[in-house]
Coordinates of C-alpha atoms and ligand atoms in Angstrom, one line a residue:
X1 CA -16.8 8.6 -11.6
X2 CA -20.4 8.1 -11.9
X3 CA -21.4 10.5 -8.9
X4 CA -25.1 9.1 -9.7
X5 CA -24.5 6.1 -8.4
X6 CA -23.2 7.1 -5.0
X7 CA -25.0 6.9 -1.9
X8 CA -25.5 10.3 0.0
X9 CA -22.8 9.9 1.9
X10 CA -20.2 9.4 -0.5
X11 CA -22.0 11.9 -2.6
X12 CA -21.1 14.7 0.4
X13 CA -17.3 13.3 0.1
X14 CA -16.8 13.5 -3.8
X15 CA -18.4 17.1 -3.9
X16 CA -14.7 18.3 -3.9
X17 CA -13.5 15.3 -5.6
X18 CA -13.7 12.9 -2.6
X19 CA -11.8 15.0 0.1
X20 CA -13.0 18.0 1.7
X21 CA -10.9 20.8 1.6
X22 CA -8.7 22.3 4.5
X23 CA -8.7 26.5 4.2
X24 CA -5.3 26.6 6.8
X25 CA -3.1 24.8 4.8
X26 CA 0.4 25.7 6.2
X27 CA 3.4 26.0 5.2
X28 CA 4.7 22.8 5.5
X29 CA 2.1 21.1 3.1
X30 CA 3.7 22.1 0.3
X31 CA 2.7 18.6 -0.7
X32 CA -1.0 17.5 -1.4
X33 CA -1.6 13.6 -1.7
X34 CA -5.3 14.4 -3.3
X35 CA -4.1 14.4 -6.7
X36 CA -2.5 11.3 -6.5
X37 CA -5.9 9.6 -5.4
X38 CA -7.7 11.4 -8.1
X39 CA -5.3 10.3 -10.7
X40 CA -5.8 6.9 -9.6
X41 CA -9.6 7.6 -9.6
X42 CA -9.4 9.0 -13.1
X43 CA -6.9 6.7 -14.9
X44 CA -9.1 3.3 -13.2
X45 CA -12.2 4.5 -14.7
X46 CA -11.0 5.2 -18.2
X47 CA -10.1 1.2 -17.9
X48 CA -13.1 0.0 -15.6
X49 CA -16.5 0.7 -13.7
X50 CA -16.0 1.4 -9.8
X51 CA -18.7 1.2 -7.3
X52 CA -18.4 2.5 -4.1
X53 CA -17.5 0.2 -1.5
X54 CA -20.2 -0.3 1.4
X55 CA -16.8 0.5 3.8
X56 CA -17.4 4.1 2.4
X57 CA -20.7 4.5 4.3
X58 CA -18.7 4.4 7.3
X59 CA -15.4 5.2 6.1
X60 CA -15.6 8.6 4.9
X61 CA -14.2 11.6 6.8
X62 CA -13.0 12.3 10.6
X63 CA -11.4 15.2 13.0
X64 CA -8.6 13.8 14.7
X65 CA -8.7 14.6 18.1
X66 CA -7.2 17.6 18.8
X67 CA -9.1 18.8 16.0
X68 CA -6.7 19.8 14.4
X69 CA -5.8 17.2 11.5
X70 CA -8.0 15.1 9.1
X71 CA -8.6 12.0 7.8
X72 CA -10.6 11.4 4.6
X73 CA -10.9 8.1 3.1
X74 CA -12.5 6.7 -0.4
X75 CA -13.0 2.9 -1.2
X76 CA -14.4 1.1 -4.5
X77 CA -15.0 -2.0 -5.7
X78 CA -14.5 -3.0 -9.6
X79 CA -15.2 -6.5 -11.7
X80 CA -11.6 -7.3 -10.6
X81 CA -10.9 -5.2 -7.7
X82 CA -12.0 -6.5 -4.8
X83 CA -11.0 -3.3 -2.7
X84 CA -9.5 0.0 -3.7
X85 CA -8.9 2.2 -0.9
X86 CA -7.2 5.5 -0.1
X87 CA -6.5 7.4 3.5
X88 CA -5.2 11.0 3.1
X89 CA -4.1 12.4 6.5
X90 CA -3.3 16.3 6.8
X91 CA -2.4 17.6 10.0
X92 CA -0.3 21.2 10.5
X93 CA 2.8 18.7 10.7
X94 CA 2.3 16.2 8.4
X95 CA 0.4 14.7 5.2
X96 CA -0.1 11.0 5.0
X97 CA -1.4 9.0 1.8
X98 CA -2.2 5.6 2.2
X99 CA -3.8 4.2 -1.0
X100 CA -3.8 0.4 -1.5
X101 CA -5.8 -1.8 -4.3
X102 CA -6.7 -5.4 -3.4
X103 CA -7.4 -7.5 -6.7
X104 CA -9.8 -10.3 -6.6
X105 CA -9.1 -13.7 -5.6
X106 CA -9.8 -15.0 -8.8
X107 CA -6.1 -12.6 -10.6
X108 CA -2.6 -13.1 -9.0
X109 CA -1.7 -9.8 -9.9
X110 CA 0.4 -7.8 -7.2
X111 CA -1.4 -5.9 -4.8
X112 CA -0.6 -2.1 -5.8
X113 CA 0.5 -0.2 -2.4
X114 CA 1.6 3.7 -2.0
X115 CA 2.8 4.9 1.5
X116 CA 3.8 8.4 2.0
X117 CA 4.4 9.7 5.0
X118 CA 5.2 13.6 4.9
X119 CA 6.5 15.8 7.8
X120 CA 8.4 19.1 7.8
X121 CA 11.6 17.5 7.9
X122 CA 11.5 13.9 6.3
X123 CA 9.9 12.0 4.1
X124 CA 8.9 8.0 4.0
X125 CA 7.6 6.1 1.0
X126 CA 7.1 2.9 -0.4
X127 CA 5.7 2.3 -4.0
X128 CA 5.3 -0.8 -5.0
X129 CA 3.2 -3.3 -6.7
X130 CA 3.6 -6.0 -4.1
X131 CA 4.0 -9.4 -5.3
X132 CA 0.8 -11.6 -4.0
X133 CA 3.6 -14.5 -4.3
X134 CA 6.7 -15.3 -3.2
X135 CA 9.5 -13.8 -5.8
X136 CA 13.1 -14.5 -4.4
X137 CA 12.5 -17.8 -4.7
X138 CA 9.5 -18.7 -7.1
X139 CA 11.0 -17.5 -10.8
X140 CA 7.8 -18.4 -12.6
X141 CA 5.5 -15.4 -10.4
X142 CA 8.1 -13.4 -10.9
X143 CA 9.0 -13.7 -15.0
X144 CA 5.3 -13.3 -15.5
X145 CA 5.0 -9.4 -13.6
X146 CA 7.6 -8.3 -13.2
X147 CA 10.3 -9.0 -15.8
X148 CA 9.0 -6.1 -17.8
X149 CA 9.2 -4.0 -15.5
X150 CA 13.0 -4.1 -14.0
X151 CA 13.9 -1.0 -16.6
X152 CA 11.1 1.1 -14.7
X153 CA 12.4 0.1 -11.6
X154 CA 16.3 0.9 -12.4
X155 CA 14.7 4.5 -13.4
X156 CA 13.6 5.1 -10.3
X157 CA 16.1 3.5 -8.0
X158 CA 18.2 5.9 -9.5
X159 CA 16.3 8.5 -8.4
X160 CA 15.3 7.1 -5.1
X161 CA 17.7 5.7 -3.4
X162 CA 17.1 3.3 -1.0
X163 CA 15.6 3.9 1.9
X164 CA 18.0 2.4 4.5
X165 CA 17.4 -0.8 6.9
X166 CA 13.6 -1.8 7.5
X167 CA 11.9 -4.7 9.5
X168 CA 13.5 -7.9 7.7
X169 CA 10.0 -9.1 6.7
X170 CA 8.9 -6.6 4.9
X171 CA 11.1 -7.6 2.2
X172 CA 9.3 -10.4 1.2
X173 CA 6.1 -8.3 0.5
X174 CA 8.5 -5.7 -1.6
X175 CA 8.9 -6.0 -5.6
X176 CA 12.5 -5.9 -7.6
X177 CA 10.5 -2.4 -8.7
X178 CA 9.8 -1.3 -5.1
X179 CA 10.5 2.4 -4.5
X180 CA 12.0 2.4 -0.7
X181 CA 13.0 5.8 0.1
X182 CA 13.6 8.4 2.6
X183 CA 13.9 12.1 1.5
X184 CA 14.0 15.6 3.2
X185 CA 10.9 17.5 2.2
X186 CA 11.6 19.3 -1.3
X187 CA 9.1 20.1 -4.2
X188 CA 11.3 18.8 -6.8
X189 CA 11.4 15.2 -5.0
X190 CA 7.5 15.6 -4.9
X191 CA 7.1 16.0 -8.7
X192 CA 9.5 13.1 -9.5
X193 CA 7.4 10.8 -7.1
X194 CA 4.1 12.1 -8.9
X195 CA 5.4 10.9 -12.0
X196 CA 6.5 8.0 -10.2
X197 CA 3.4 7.3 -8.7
X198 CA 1.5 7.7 -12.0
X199 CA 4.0 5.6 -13.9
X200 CA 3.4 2.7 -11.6
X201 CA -0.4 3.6 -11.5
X202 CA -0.4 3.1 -15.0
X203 CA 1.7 -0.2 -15.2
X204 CA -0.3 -2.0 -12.7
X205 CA -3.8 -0.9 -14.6
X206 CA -2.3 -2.6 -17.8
X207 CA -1.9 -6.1 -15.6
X208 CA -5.3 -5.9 -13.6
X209 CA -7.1 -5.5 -17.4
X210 CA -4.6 -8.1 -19.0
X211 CA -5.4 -10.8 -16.5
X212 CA -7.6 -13.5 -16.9
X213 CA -9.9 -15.1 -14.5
X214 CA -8.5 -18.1 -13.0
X215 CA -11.0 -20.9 -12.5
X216 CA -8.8 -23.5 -10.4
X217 CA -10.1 -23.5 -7.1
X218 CA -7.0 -24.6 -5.5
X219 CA -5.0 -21.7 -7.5
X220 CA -7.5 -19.2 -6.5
X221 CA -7.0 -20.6 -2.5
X222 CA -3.6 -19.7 -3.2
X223 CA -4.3 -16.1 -3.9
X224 CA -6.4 -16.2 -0.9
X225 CA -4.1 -17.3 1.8
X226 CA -1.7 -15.1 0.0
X227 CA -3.7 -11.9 0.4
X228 CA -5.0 -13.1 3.7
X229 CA -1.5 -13.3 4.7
X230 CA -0.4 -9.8 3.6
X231 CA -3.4 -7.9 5.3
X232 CA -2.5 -10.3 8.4
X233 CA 1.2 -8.9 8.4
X234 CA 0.1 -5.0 7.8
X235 CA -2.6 -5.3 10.6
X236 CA 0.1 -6.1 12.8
X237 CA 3.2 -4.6 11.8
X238 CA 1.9 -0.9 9.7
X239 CA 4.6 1.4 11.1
X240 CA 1.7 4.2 11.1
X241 CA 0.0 2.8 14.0
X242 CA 1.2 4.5 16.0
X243 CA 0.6 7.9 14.2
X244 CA -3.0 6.8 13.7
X245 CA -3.3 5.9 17.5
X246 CA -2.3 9.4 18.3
X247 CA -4.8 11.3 16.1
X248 CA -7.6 8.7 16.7
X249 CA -7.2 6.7 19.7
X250 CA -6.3 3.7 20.4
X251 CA -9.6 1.9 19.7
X252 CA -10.6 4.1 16.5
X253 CA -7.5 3.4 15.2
X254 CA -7.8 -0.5 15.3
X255 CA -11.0 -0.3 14.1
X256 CA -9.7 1.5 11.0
X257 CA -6.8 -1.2 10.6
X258 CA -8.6 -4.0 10.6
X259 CA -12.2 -3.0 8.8
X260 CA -11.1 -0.3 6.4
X261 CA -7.5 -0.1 5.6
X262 CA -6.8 -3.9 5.8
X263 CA -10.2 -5.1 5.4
X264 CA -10.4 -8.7 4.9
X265 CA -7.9 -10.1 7.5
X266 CA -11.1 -11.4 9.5
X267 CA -12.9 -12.4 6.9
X268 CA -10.5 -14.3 3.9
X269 CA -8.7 -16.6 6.0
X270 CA -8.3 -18.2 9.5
X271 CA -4.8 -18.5 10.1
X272 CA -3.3 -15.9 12.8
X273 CA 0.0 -14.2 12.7
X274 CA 1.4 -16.6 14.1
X275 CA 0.4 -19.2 12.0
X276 CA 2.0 -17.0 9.5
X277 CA 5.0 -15.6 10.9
X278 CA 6.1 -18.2 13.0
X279 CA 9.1 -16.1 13.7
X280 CA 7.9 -13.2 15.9
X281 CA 6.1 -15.5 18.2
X282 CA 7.7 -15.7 21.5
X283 CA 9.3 -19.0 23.5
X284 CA 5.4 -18.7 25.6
X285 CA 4.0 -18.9 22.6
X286 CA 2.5 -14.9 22.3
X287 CA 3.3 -12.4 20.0
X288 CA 6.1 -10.1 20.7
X289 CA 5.0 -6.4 19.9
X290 CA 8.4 -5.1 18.8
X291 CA 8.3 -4.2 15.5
X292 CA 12.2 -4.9 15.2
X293 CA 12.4 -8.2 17.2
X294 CA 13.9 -9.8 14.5
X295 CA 16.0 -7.0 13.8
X296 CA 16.0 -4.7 10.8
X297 CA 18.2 -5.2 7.6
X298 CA 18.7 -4.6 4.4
X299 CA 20.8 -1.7 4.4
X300 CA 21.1 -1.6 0.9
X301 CA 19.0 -2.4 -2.1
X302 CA 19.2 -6.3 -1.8
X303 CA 18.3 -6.5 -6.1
X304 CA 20.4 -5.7 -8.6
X305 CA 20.1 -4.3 -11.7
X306 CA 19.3 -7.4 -13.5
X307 CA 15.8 -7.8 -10.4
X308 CA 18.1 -10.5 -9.1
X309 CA 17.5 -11.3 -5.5
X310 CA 21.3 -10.4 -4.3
X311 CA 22.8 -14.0 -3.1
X312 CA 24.5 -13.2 -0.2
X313 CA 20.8 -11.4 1.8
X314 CA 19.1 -14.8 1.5
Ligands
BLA401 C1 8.3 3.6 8.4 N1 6.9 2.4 6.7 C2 8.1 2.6 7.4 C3 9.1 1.7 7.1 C4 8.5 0.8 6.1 C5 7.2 1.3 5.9 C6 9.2 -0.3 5.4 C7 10.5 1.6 7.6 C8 10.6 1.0 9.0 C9 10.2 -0.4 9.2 O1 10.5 -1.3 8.4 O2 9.5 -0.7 10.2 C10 6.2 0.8 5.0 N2 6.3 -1.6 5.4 C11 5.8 -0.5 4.8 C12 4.9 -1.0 3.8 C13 4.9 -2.4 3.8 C14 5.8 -2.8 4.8 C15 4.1 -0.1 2.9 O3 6.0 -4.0 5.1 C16 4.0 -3.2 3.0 C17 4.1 -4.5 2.9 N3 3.4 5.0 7.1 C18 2.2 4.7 6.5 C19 1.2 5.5 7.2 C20 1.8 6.2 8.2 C21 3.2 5.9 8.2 C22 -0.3 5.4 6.9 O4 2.1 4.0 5.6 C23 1.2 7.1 9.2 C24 -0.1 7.1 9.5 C25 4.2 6.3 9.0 N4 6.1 4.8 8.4 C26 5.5 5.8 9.1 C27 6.4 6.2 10.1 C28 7.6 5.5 10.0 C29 7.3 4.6 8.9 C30 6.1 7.3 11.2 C31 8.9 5.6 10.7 C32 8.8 5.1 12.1 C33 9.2 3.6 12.2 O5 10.2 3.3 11.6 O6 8.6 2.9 12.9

């Protein structure tokens, strides 16, 4: 990265390579999340130039409030990436890594999206390259990204298995290639999703500097709504809200929702959730706050091994 070009802040952050370092590391971490963002760092720049974000002026490092955990956060921008940002959390209990890159409107590519949560006892993830379109029933989207990829995906379904039921929706947002899993902390499952994580790094990089510019206004609209649409979901619905609202606060942790980790959903699109989701909105007409209102499904992979939406789930 061209440290030059940062602005002081940033320049304090990336002294030890963008996070600062804990000395009481416990334990329990026996996972860090920091080399997965600076693998990502590393392997983007090879392929483009990143600028900092202007989120990273504010963005950048906090205590939580028992003082006892950490948040540190990085965000760039690139000719074709409209956002690229990364939250590590480490607390005594816990390591979170939250690292998310927004193409421009202009390139349907997926949205790349890692999620790990980390305790002592179990672990959470999602790794995926989210489809900005509708795949189940749009073959077209789907052929062009992620036909390619289905043999990646089988690799690592087998070693991943699948992470149980989760909130019906999220489906839609998840890739034949999506890596839902649930693990009990154990190095070995660490190194296999470093590789995974890397692997899929990697693969997405290759479509973000393959794709062209799209110049139809109404196609680019599309991929507007579309992302406008996934940050409105994840605003609402991130099951670590809660674990943010506990180390930040309530108000902090909204803030960081809305400006930083799902930056955008106030300013790319009007529609609400609502509008969107037309599903969780109760018979008065509000929006019901239970995550699982509709219920959670999908008990088992719903794909098979062809990336064939399963018939019977839809
Ligand atoms: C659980 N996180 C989950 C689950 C999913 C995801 C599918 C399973 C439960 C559910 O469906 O509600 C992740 N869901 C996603 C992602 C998308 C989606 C990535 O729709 C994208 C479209 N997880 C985090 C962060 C924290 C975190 C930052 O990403 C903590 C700060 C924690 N995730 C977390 C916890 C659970 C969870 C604690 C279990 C609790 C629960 O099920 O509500």
């Amino acid at each position: 990265l061209q440290r030059t070009l940062l602005p002081p802040l940033t320049a304090i952050a990336t002294s030890t390579r963008g996070f600062k370092r804990r000395s009481n590391c416990i334990p329990s971490c026996s996972v860090s999340y920091r080399k997965f963002v600076e693998f990502a760092l590393d392997e983007t720049t090879l392929h483009t130039h990143l600028i900092p974000s202007p989120l990273q002026e504010k963005y950048n490092f906090m205590n939580s409030k028992d003082g006892k955990g950490t948040l540190s956060m990085l965000s760039f921008e690139g000719a074709k990436i409209r956002l690229l940002r990364s939250l590590i959390i480490e607390t005594e209990t816990m390591q979170v890594l939250d690292f998310t890159v927004f193409p421009k409107a202009e390139y349907d590519i997926p949205i790349f999206c890692a999620n790990f949560f980390t305790s002592a006892k179990t672990n959470i993830v999602v790794l995926d390259l989210n489809p900005l379109h509708d795949i189940i029933n749009q073959h077209e989207y789907k052929e062009k990204y992620f036909k390619s990829l289905i043999p990646l995906g089988l690799k690592y379904a087998e070693l991943f298995p699948w992470g149980g039921k989760l909130t019906s929706e999220s489906i839609n947002f998840f890739s034949p290639i999506v890596i839902w899993t649930k693990f009990t902390s154990n190095p070995e499952k660490y190194d296999i999703l470093y590789s995974a994580f890397r692997e899929y790094y990697k693969v997405w990089l290759k479509l973000i500097c393959k794709a062209d510019k799209e110049t139809d206004e109404s196609q680019i609209f599309h991929n507007l709504e579309a992302q406008h649409r996934y940050l409105t979901w994840r605003v609402e619905k991130d099951p670590g809200q809660g674990v943010l609202k506990k180390l930040i606060g309530d108000t902090l942790a909204k803030d960081m929702l809305r400006s930083f980790l799902f930056n955008g959903v106030d300013e790319l699109g009007n529609k609400t959730f609502n509008d969107y989701f037309p599903r969780y909105c109760c018979q008065e007409g509000t929006l019901n706050k239970k995550g699982n209102v509709i219920g959670k499904s999908f008990e088992n992979r719903p794909w098979n091994a062809r990336g064939e939406f399963i018939e019977y789930f839809r």
